[in-house]
């Protein structure tokens, strides 16, 4: 039997009790009416949505599809390996997946294996939770030089995302790396570059990344922000962690810490900004001037915006970033302090650049998309036909997570976001405005399985992921780490099929 069909027969086997368990929508008053929901994306936003659907509707059947063979999205491929406490949430998500009303279909790509309109016809509600898998661009000369990567690519590389296992960033030919941006992702990549490798060795970082980091010649990391220390986008906990790294000298110019009345006002309005500023000030005075030969250096560079990437002598790899000094000005419309160039430039030499200026969501065919904001226009999670005031609601189509609100917030932010979207679905269901699937016999899971079978899509069920999980844990045990990730598409598919 073809592998895809093998998966199919197992999934149908698991499905059968569900099919006989309760009547379909509108057939009986005694059993709960079934509500077929498809969630696209199995990261935190997707799993919190499924969880809230089960709690809010006793007839909800939720199918989660994901383009990867593995579930959990950013928790697996985004959260830093040295933040295991953030990953504990997968236990909660696994309990959701174990609910008899939930099914996982890994290795299924929306837009390639199945279209939005096919899903729309098959389910009462489709919830898009596929996040932000691309990057904002700076749009400055030299952006495609070798040695320049987005932070997302670098993070996916060390976290073993199968799309980036071959990135091979060159960490050997330079002593300086530049991270552009001062958000938590910039702090993550800087910390991974600087952290003591013995500490990293006991995490779930991939072996190839650990080897590359062990051989790294990078001693100095520059975190470059276009605004000042009051506006640094990181949070206090993450900042405190990087400031406390063993054997790393923190370099901050005292002059950058001077504040204006507008800065003081910002800090009065935001406890996080005040805390971040205080931590940076304390670090500047604590570390002032002390440097030892074997120490690595972390430089916080403020009031500089990148204007050009300058090639090294070979003409093809990055040699330096040209930075323009900036001053802050209040924006007339938003009142927010924005960076304005002064026309004064300087070059910062480096052999590696990690652009950490934010992730970007991508649209799929048939999905309304606000290109400027990089989100799906929506009203409390209900997808709108456009971002204009006259937009109409797209019946049965919902959005959650980064695709709904942009690439901001921590894992838990998605819980509130999912609650809002699920509340909209439940409200629409009560009002009877959800469109019934077009073929009443092939709706929900049955319909999805039929489409996948017709297209010969080899999907990976949750039991396939459990096999991957157990192999990774066993391989990790041999290396005294929580898991050794399988990092190739082939490897993952083989492991799921064992
Ligand atoms: P972010 O927090 O939005 O930070 C983006 C950074 O890029 C800011 O410093 C921003 O500066 C800068 N930037 C944007 N456009 C730029 C440009 N054209 N030129 C120069 N600089 C530019 O994004 P992120 O770091 O990717 O993080 C995404 C979300 O994930 C955040 O909410 C973050 O807290 C979360 N996260 C959390 C953790 C954690 O909790 N441990 C870890 C990783 C990520 P401006 O402020 O001037 O725009």
Short mmCIF file of N, CA and C in Angstrom, two decimals, residues 35 49-60 101 422 426 429-430:
data_model
loop_
_atom_site.label_atom_id
_atom_site.label_comp_id
_atom_site.label_asym_id
_atom_site.label_seq_id
_atom_site.Cartn_x
_atom_site.Cartn_y
_atom_site.Cartn_z
N UNK A 35 -19.73 20.76 14.75
CA UNK A 35 -19.26 21.98 14.09
C UNK A 35 -17.86 21.66 13.57
N UNK A 49 -6.54 27.90 19.77
CA UNK A 49 -7.84 27.98 19.11
C UNK A 49 -8.58 26.66 19.24
N UNK A 50 -7.87 25.55 18.97
CA UNK A 50 -8.51 24.23 19.08
C UNK A 50 -9.00 24.02 20.51
N UNK A 51 -8.14 24.33 21.47
CA UNK A 51 -8.49 24.14 22.88
C UNK A 51 -9.75 24.92 23.24
N UNK A 52 -9.80 26.18 22.83
CA UNK A 52 -10.95 27.02 23.16
C UNK A 52 -12.21 26.58 22.41
N UNK A 53 -12.02 26.03 21.21
CA UNK A 53 -13.18 25.50 20.47
C UNK A 53 -13.78 24.32 21.23
N UNK A 54 -12.92 23.42 21.73
CA UNK A 54 -13.43 22.25 22.46
C UNK A 54 -14.16 22.68 23.73
N UNK A 55 -13.58 23.70 24.39
CA UNK A 55 -14.21 24.14 25.65
C UNK A 55 -15.52 24.88 25.38
N UNK A 56 -15.60 25.54 24.23
CA UNK A 56 -16.76 26.40 23.96
C UNK A 56 -17.89 25.71 23.22
N UNK A 57 -17.64 24.54 22.61
CA UNK A 57 -18.66 23.89 21.78
C UNK A 57 -18.48 22.38 21.87
N UNK A 58 -19.44 21.71 22.48
CA UNK A 58 -19.22 20.27 22.72
C UNK A 58 -19.31 19.42 21.46
N UNK A 59 -19.75 20.01 20.37
CA UNK A 59 -19.79 19.24 19.12
C UNK A 59 -18.67 19.65 18.16
N UNK A 60 -17.73 20.47 18.65
CA UNK A 60 -16.67 20.94 17.74
C UNK A 60 -15.71 19.80 17.38
N UNK A 101 -11.69 14.61 19.57
CA UNK A 101 -12.33 15.49 18.58
C UNK A 101 -11.30 16.28 17.76
N UNK A 422 -12.25 32.66 18.74
CA UNK A 422 -13.21 31.58 19.01
C UNK A 422 -14.56 32.17 19.43
N UNK A 426 -18.11 31.22 17.74
CA UNK A 426 -19.26 30.70 18.50
C UNK A 426 -20.48 31.62 18.36
N UNK A 429 -21.89 31.04 14.99
CA UNK A 429 -22.59 29.75 14.95
C UNK A 429 -23.98 29.90 15.57
N UNK A 430 -24.03 30.59 16.71
CA UNK A 430 -25.32 30.78 17.39
C UNK A 430 -26.30 31.53 16.51
#
